[in-house]
Structure formats: C-alpha cells, structure tokens
Amino acid sequence: MEPIIEGKVKTVYQGVEEDQVLIHYHDRVTAGNGKKEDYPVGKGEINCDISCIIFEKLADEGIESHYIQRAGPGLMRCRKVEIIPIEVVVRNIAAGSIVRNTTIPEGKRFAPEPLIECFLKDDEKDDPLLNDARIMAMGYNGQKFMMMSIARKVNVVLKEIFSSIDLDLVDFKLEFGAYDNRRIILADEISPDSCRLWKKGTTESMDKDLFRKDEGDIIEAYKEILEKLNTQNTESK
Ligand code: TMP
C-alpha cells in the first residue's frame, strides 16, 4: 500500500473505501521535534489501543472523531479528513513549554477553566505559538471557535477517564480534521504521547515526559495505563 502521509510515529494509508484511511502506529518515540528518538517494542500497538479506547469513550459522550474501529495490532481505521494545521493544547496544570516560556510556575492549576493555546502544526517551523490575530489572518477563525469548544468538552471527559485510573490530566494536545461541508471533528491520536499524565496527587510522570527527560520506561507506564483502561471497560460491561 502507498502511504498518503508518513509521520514521525504513524503512517497513514488509503483505505479500501475512498473516504477512509488506515493509520499504522509505529514502535517509535520521538521528542524535541525528532531530535531524540527510540524504537520501543510494542509501543505502536499499545498507543493505538489506548487511542481506540479513548475515542470510543468520547463517542459515548457524543464527541465525534475520525476513529471508526481498531483494524488489527497497531492499526486504526479512520474517516479520511483534511487535517487543520493548528494544534490545540489544553492545560489543567502548568508544565512543559508554558513553564519554560512564561513566569508561570510548574504545578499551577488553571481552574475552573483550563488554559487553551493554539500552535502551528509545522515541524519545520518548530510548531510556534499562534495568537488570535494570526489565526484570523490564516483564515481559521471559525474553525478555532469550533476547536476550542470541542477541546473544552474533551477535557471534561478525559479528566474523568484518567482520574478514574488514578492519574491527573496535566495537559494534552488535540488535532482536528475537516470533511464534507467543512465539518470539524477530532483527528490524530489521544495517547500518553500527546497527554501529560501525573500519578494522582504527585508530579510523577506516566507519559512521554519519561522519555523526554530520561526518567523511566514508557512501555511499562503505557502498558499500565492500557491495562487499567481495559479492566475498567470490562468491569463497566
Ligand atoms: P508543551 O508543554 O510542549 O507545549 O506540550 C503540551 C502538551 O501537548 C503535552 O502533553 C505534549 C503535547 N504535545 C504533543 O503531543 N505534540 C506536540 O508537537 C507538542 C508541541 C505538544
């Protein structure tokens, strides 16, 4: 199969149906825009499974995404969408770039509402922070409004999902896609690669920061998250 898009950790293939794609999650992890990388065995399948479970839970709450079904180990069947080149980051607790680039201390809680930021999705430009004027000039003002509204709803559901498996949802990144009459839905993945997760009440990472900061084994952490989500799914059936 000819890939449509080859990303850093995933490849997108055309599906049998014209309006579908198959996304293959690789055993690869990168940080610092690809400057640091590793090939942890099993990571693709684990992240794909976590992402499937989360998209299914969001669908149960009425939040639409490109996800259709798990299509095999590390494979996800999705609706084909046109990716909007804006990454939306939702922050409940200050960590990462907002701490590096502002005077906000790590651990500050953004409440009652999360702090939401938009970044350009462009690795060559190092994903710069966008502002409203730039988003408007780029022609994405309407989409921004929709994305922020969906992002707030996603945050409510994700906080609950992770809290129920003893994790604090610090922040996460969402991507969106458009289809048909410019309908906007969630796209890409939602996994410990795209979320910051701390063991409840601590600052102990259970996400890609383990790799970014050389603090531990991501496979062990990601596996634990998947097992807990699976157990919870079985118990709720
Ligand atoms: P940041 O602190 O580096 O801005 O990241 C905020 C959150 O967004 C964190 O959970 C990691 C996630 N993220 C991605 O998944 N991909 C990206 O390219 C970036 C910049 C952040």
mmCIF file of C-alpha atoms and ligand atoms in Angstrom:
data_model
loop_
_atom_site.group_PDB
_atom_site.id
_atom_site.type_symbol
_atom_site.label_atom_id
_atom_site.label_comp_id
_atom_site.label_asym_id
_atom_site.label_seq_id
_atom_site.Cartn_x
_atom_site.Cartn_y
_atom_site.Cartn_z
ATOM 1 C CA MET A 1 0.000 0.000 0.000
ATOM 2 C CA GLU A 2 1.184 3.502 -0.850
ATOM 3 C CA PRO A 3 1.294 5.787 2.202
ATOM 4 C CA ILE A 4 -0.661 9.063 1.994
ATOM 5 C CA ILE A 5 1.272 10.619 4.874
ATOM 6 C CA GLU A 6 4.395 9.376 6.664
ATOM 7 C CA GLY A 7 4.566 10.978 10.093
ATOM 8 C CA LYS A 8 7.185 10.644 12.834
ATOM 9 C CA VAL A 9 5.378 7.821 14.662
ATOM 10 C CA LYS A 10 2.471 6.933 12.373
ATOM 11 C CA THR A 11 1.846 6.237 8.682
ATOM 12 C CA VAL A 12 -1.495 6.948 7.018
ATOM 13 C CA TYR A 13 -2.629 4.648 4.173
ATOM 14 C CA GLN A 14 -5.613 4.939 1.849
ATOM 15 C CA GLY A 15 -8.378 2.553 2.980
ATOM 16 C CA VAL A 16 -10.405 0.268 0.725
ATOM 17 C CA GLU A 17 -13.269 2.765 0.953
ATOM 18 C CA GLU A 18 -12.394 6.083 -0.705
ATOM 19 C CA ASP A 19 -13.442 8.093 2.375
ATOM 20 C CA GLN A 20 -11.426 6.004 4.844
ATOM 21 C CA VAL A 21 -7.783 5.685 5.877
ATOM 22 C CA LEU A 22 -5.773 3.140 7.843
ATOM 23 C CA ILE A 23 -3.378 4.574 10.401
ATOM 24 C CA HIS A 24 -0.419 2.424 11.432
ATOM 25 C CA TYR A 25 1.178 3.254 14.774
ATOM 26 C CA HIS A 26 4.922 2.503 14.809
ATOM 27 C CA ASP A 27 7.205 1.244 17.571
ATOM 28 C CA ARG A 28 8.912 4.623 17.609
ATOM 29 C CA VAL A 29 9.045 7.558 20.006
ATOM 30 C CA THR A 30 10.480 10.987 19.274
ATOM 31 C CA ALA A 31 10.985 14.167 21.269
ATOM 32 C CA GLY A 32 12.306 17.644 20.569
ATOM 33 C CA ASN A 33 10.780 17.605 17.086
ATOM 34 C CA GLY A 34 12.522 14.345 16.159
ATOM 35 C CA LYS A 35 15.957 15.271 17.602
ATOM 36 C CA LYS A 36 15.695 12.432 20.131
ATOM 37 C CA GLU A 37 14.269 9.050 19.136
ATOM 38 C CA ASP A 38 13.931 5.439 20.203
ATOM 39 C CA TYR A 39 12.183 2.283 18.982
ATOM 40 C CA PRO A 40 10.412 0.734 21.996
ATOM 41 C CA VAL A 41 8.979 -2.697 21.097
ATOM 42 C CA GLY A 42 5.200 -2.831 21.451
ATOM 43 C CA LYS A 43 4.711 0.920 21.702
ATOM 44 C CA GLY A 44 2.719 1.269 18.461
ATOM 45 C CA GLU A 45 0.182 -1.377 19.408
ATOM 46 C CA ILE A 46 -0.220 -0.052 22.976
ATOM 47 C CA ASN A 47 -0.700 3.563 21.869
ATOM 48 C CA CYS A 48 -3.129 2.544 19.153
ATOM 49 C CA ASP A 49 -5.186 0.532 21.670
ATOM 50 C CA ILE A 50 -5.210 3.408 24.203
ATOM 51 C CA SER A 51 -6.246 5.831 21.469
ATOM 52 C CA CYS A 52 -9.055 3.494 20.297
ATOM 53 C CA ILE A 53 -10.443 3.185 23.838
ATOM 54 C CA ILE A 54 -10.347 6.957 24.363
ATOM 55 C CA PHE A 55 -12.004 7.773 21.026
ATOM 56 C CA GLU A 56 -14.706 5.174 21.845
ATOM 57 C CA LYS A 57 -15.317 6.762 25.256
ATOM 58 C CA LEU A 58 -15.508 10.227 23.674
ATOM 59 C CA ALA A 59 -18.025 8.905 21.114
ATOM 60 C CA ASP A 60 -20.112 7.542 24.017
ATOM 61 C CA GLU A 61 -20.216 11.127 25.307
ATOM 62 C CA GLY A 62 -21.290 12.484 21.918
ATOM 63 C CA ILE A 63 -17.863 13.768 20.827
ATOM 64 C CA GLU A 64 -17.199 12.805 17.222
ATOM 65 C CA SER A 65 -13.736 11.847 15.951
ATOM 66 C CA HIS A 66 -12.207 10.343 12.835
ATOM 67 C CA TYR A 67 -11.995 6.950 14.597
ATOM 68 C CA ILE A 68 -14.055 4.119 13.095
ATOM 69 C CA GLN A 69 -12.574 0.915 14.552
ATOM 70 C CA ARG A 70 -9.442 -0.967 15.559
ATOM 71 C CA ALA A 71 -8.292 -2.729 12.409
ATOM 72 C CA GLY A 72 -5.586 -5.019 13.844
ATOM 73 C CA PRO A 73 -2.479 -4.683 16.054
ATOM 74 C CA GLY A 74 -1.306 -1.045 15.811
ATOM 75 C CA LEU A 75 -3.875 -0.321 13.103
ATOM 76 C CA MET A 76 -6.805 2.093 13.289
ATOM 77 C CA ARG A 77 -9.477 2.560 10.611
ATOM 78 C CA CYS A 78 -10.487 6.205 10.407
ATOM 79 C CA ARG A 79 -12.564 8.617 8.349
ATOM 80 C CA LYS A 80 -10.394 10.473 5.846
ATOM 81 C CA VAL A 81 -10.206 14.143 6.843
ATOM 82 C CA GLU A 82 -8.250 17.200 5.855
ATOM 83 C CA ILE A 83 -6.047 17.985 8.845
ATOM 84 C CA ILE A 84 -6.321 21.568 10.103
ATOM 85 C CA PRO A 85 -2.749 22.874 10.596
ATOM 86 C CA ILE A 86 -3.408 24.057 14.153
ATOM 87 C CA GLU A 87 -2.610 22.017 17.274
ATOM 88 C CA VAL A 88 -4.816 22.814 20.253
ATOM 89 C CA VAL A 89 -3.193 22.357 23.668
ATOM 90 C CA VAL A 90 -5.444 22.219 26.733
ATOM 91 C CA ARG A 91 -3.759 22.796 30.092
ATOM 92 C CA ASN A 92 -5.198 21.999 33.530
ATOM 93 C CA ILE A 93 -1.858 22.251 35.352
ATOM 94 C CA ALA A 94 1.197 24.240 34.225
ATOM 95 C CA ALA A 95 4.051 22.099 32.856
ATOM 96 C CA GLY A 96 6.294 21.930 29.804
ATOM 97 C CA SER A 97 6.517 24.843 27.381
ATOM 98 C CA ILE A 98 4.221 27.175 29.321
ATOM 99 C CA VAL A 99 6.602 26.921 32.280
ATOM 100 C CA ARG A 100 9.694 27.311 30.074
ATOM 101 C CA ASN A 101 8.302 30.298 28.180
ATOM 102 C CA THR A 102 6.465 32.302 30.856
ATOM 103 C CA THR A 103 6.782 33.149 34.571
ATOM 104 C CA ILE A 104 4.067 30.605 35.448
ATOM 105 C CA PRO A 105 5.433 28.032 37.933
ATOM 106 C CA GLU A 106 5.137 24.289 37.305
ATOM 107 C CA GLY A 107 2.137 22.839 39.077
ATOM 108 C CA LYS A 108 -0.057 25.958 38.967
ATOM 109 C CA ARG A 109 -3.639 24.829 38.436
ATOM 110 C CA PHE A 110 -5.765 26.526 35.807
ATOM 111 C CA ALA A 111 -9.258 26.412 37.274
ATOM 112 C CA PRO A 112 -12.178 26.468 36.933
ATOM 113 C CA GLU A 113 -11.434 26.677 33.186
ATOM 114 C CA PRO A 114 -8.345 25.196 31.515
ATOM 115 C CA LEU A 115 -5.876 27.405 29.670
ATOM 116 C CA ILE A 116 -6.100 26.665 25.945
ATOM 117 C CA GLU A 117 -3.399 27.531 23.405
ATOM 118 C CA CYS A 118 -3.035 27.076 19.652
ATOM 119 C CA PHE A 119 0.212 26.163 17.903
ATOM 120 C CA LEU A 120 1.011 25.967 14.202
ATOM 121 C CA LYS A 121 1.329 22.326 13.085
ATOM 122 C CA ASP A 122 4.601 22.656 11.222
ATOM 123 C CA ASP A 123 7.701 20.777 12.402
ATOM 124 C CA GLU A 124 9.987 22.754 10.084
ATOM 125 C CA LYS A 125 8.903 25.941 11.864
ATOM 126 C CA ASP A 126 9.082 24.215 15.284
ATOM 127 C CA ASP A 127 5.308 24.469 15.937
ATOM 128 C CA PRO A 128 5.240 28.167 17.009
ATOM 129 C CA LEU A 129 2.589 29.525 19.394
ATOM 130 C CA LEU A 130 -0.205 31.314 17.483
ATOM 131 C CA ASN A 131 -2.327 34.279 18.553
ATOM 132 C CA ASP A 132 -5.894 35.245 17.589
ATOM 133 C CA ALA A 133 -4.753 37.816 15.010
ATOM 134 C CA ARG A 134 -2.550 35.269 13.259
ATOM 135 C CA ILE A 135 -5.249 32.594 13.333
ATOM 136 C CA MET A 136 -7.701 35.077 11.824
ATOM 137 C CA ALA A 137 -5.193 36.139 9.144
ATOM 138 C CA MET A 138 -4.571 32.449 8.353
ATOM 139 C CA GLY A 139 -8.316 32.139 7.721
ATOM 140 C CA TYR A 140 -9.080 29.751 10.583
ATOM 141 C CA ASN A 141 -11.116 31.976 12.929
ATOM 142 C CA GLY A 142 -14.361 29.986 12.562
ATOM 143 C CA GLN A 143 -12.539 26.686 12.931
ATOM 144 C CA LYS A 144 -10.698 27.993 16.005
ATOM 145 C CA PHE A 145 -14.018 28.726 17.705
ATOM 146 C CA MET A 146 -15.254 25.177 16.977
ATOM 147 C CA MET A 147 -11.963 23.544 18.012
ATOM 148 C CA MET A 148 -11.839 25.393 21.351
ATOM 149 C CA SER A 149 -15.428 24.422 22.088
ATOM 150 C CA ILE A 150 -14.779 20.721 21.319
ATOM 151 C CA ALA A 151 -11.482 20.863 23.260
ATOM 152 C CA ARG A 152 -13.288 22.041 26.426
ATOM 153 C CA LYS A 153 -15.750 19.148 26.162
ATOM 154 C CA VAL A 154 -12.921 16.665 25.530
ATOM 155 C CA ASN A 155 -11.143 17.979 28.626
ATOM 156 C CA VAL A 156 -14.140 17.255 30.862
ATOM 157 C CA VAL A 157 -14.354 13.656 29.604
ATOM 158 C CA LEU A 158 -10.591 12.980 29.611
ATOM 159 C CA LYS A 159 -10.124 14.356 33.143
ATOM 160 C CA GLU A 160 -12.772 11.902 34.349
ATOM 161 C CA ILE A 161 -11.316 8.937 32.410
ATOM 162 C CA PHE A 162 -7.804 9.490 33.767
ATOM 163 C CA SER A 163 -8.958 10.378 37.266
ATOM 164 C CA SER A 164 -10.765 7.025 37.410
ATOM 165 C CA ILE A 165 -7.419 5.267 36.832
ATOM 166 C CA ASP A 166 -5.613 7.429 39.419
ATOM 167 C CA LEU A 167 -3.987 9.897 37.053
ATOM 168 C CA ASP A 168 -4.139 13.700 36.936
ATOM 169 C CA LEU A 169 -4.581 15.055 33.413
ATOM 170 C CA VAL A 170 -1.998 17.866 33.313
ATOM 171 C CA ASP A 171 -2.367 18.824 29.638
ATOM 172 C CA PHE A 172 -2.935 17.362 26.196
ATOM 173 C CA LYS A 173 -2.715 18.198 22.503
ATOM 174 C CA LEU A 174 -5.555 17.750 20.049
ATOM 175 C CA GLU A 175 -5.631 17.805 16.271
ATOM 176 C CA PHE A 176 -8.717 18.296 14.170
ATOM 177 C CA GLY A 177 -9.794 17.442 10.654
ATOM 178 C CA ALA A 178 -12.475 18.697 8.288
ATOM 179 C CA TYR A 179 -14.715 16.677 5.963
ATOM 180 C CA ASP A 180 -17.787 17.198 3.753
ATOM 181 C CA ASN A 181 -19.134 20.690 4.291
ATOM 182 C CA ARG A 182 -16.173 21.695 6.447
ATOM 183 C CA ARG A 183 -17.470 19.658 9.410
ATOM 184 C CA ILE A 184 -14.801 19.618 12.087
ATOM 185 C CA ILE A 185 -14.009 16.513 14.112
ATOM 186 C CA LEU A 186 -11.211 15.274 16.345
ATOM 187 C CA ALA A 187 -8.382 13.551 14.487
ATOM 188 C CA ASP A 188 -4.886 12.113 15.068
ATOM 189 C CA GLU A 189 -4.449 10.249 18.382
ATOM 190 C CA ILE A 190 -5.064 10.709 22.084
ATOM 191 C CA SER A 191 -2.474 8.724 23.998
ATOM 192 C CA PRO A 192 0.273 9.158 26.613
ATOM 193 C CA ASP A 193 2.384 10.549 23.725
ATOM 194 C CA SER A 194 0.044 13.527 23.394
ATOM 195 C CA CYS A 195 -1.005 13.953 27.046
ATOM 196 C CA ARG A 196 0.823 14.809 30.259
ATOM 197 C CA LEU A 197 -0.342 12.469 32.994
ATOM 198 C CA TRP A 198 0.836 12.537 36.595
ATOM 199 C CA LYS A 199 0.138 9.879 39.208
ATOM 200 C CA LYS A 200 -2.719 11.394 41.191
ATOM 201 C CA GLY A 201 -1.602 13.990 43.720
ATOM 202 C CA THR A 202 2.075 13.777 42.633
ATOM 203 C CA THR A 203 4.242 15.133 39.813
ATOM 204 C CA GLU A 204 5.345 11.601 38.802
ATOM 205 C CA SER A 205 5.062 11.241 35.015
ATOM 206 C CA MET A 206 3.211 8.418 33.276
ATOM 207 C CA ASP A 207 3.590 9.829 29.757
ATOM 208 C CA LYS A 208 6.146 10.763 27.094
ATOM 209 C CA ASP A 209 7.970 13.024 29.590
ATOM 210 C CA LEU A 210 9.536 9.751 30.903
ATOM 211 C CA PHE A 211 11.322 9.569 27.534
ATOM 212 C CA ARG A 212 11.839 13.336 27.058
ATOM 213 C CA LYS A 213 13.549 13.592 30.468
ATOM 214 C CA ASP A 214 15.132 10.089 30.595
ATOM 215 C CA GLU A 215 13.128 9.354 33.720
ATOM 216 C CA GLY A 216 11.883 5.840 33.035
ATOM 217 C CA ASP A 217 10.423 3.196 30.762
ATOM 218 C CA ILE A 218 7.492 4.426 28.674
ATOM 219 C CA ILE A 219 6.407 0.897 27.755
ATOM 220 C CA GLU A 220 5.934 -0.034 31.412
ATOM 221 C CA ALA A 221 3.902 3.146 32.046
ATOM 222 C CA TYR A 222 1.840 2.985 28.834
ATOM 223 C CA LYS A 223 1.100 -0.739 29.427
ATOM 224 C CA GLU A 224 -0.139 0.032 32.937
ATOM 225 C CA ILE A 225 -2.473 2.719 31.562
ATOM 226 C CA LEU A 226 -3.823 0.370 28.866
ATOM 227 C CA GLU A 227 -4.364 -2.462 31.366
ATOM 228 C CA LYS A 228 -6.269 -0.156 33.727
ATOM 229 C CA LEU A 229 -8.435 1.200 30.895
ATOM 230 C CA ASN A 230 -9.173 -2.366 29.720
ATOM 231 C CA THR A 231 -10.032 -3.536 33.235
ATOM 232 C CA GLN A 232 -12.333 -0.568 33.686
ATOM 233 C CA ASN A 233 -14.021 -1.306 30.332
ATOM 234 C CA THR A 234 -14.589 -4.959 31.283
ATOM 235 C CA GLU A 235 -15.988 -4.015 34.700
ATOM 236 C CA SER A 236 -18.411 -1.473 33.220
ATOM 237 C CA LYS A 237 -19.865 -4.021 30.751
HETATM 238 P P1 TMP B 1 4.160 21.571 25.571
HETATM 239 O O1 TMP B 1 4.258 21.709 27.038
HETATM 240 O O2 TMP B 1 5.434 21.113 24.925
HETATM 241 O O3 TMP B 1 3.564 22.779 24.905
HETATM 242 O O4 TMP B 1 3.125 20.371 25.304
HETATM 243 C C1 TMP B 1 1.824 20.425 25.816
HETATM 244 C C2 TMP B 1 1.142 19.085 25.586
HETATM 245 O O5 TMP B 1 0.966 18.857 24.210
HETATM 246 C C3 TMP B 1 1.921 17.886 26.121
HETATM 247 O O6 TMP B 1 1.002 16.974 26.671
HETATM 248 C C4 TMP B 1 2.579 17.297 24.907
HETATM 249 C C5 TMP B 1 1.617 17.661 23.813
HETATM 250 N N1 TMP B 1 2.286 17.926 22.540
HETATM 251 C C6 TMP B 1 2.199 16.984 21.524
HETATM 252 O O7 TMP B 1 1.579 15.934 21.675
HETATM 253 N N2 TMP B 1 2.812 17.250 20.342
HETATM 254 C C7 TMP B 1 3.497 18.390 20.106
HETATM 255 O O8 TMP B 1 4.031 18.590 18.994
HETATM 256 C C8 TMP B 1 3.579 19.362 21.170
HETATM 257 C C9 TMP B 1 4.337 20.638 20.968
HETATM 258 C C10 TMP B 1 2.965 19.068 22.355
#
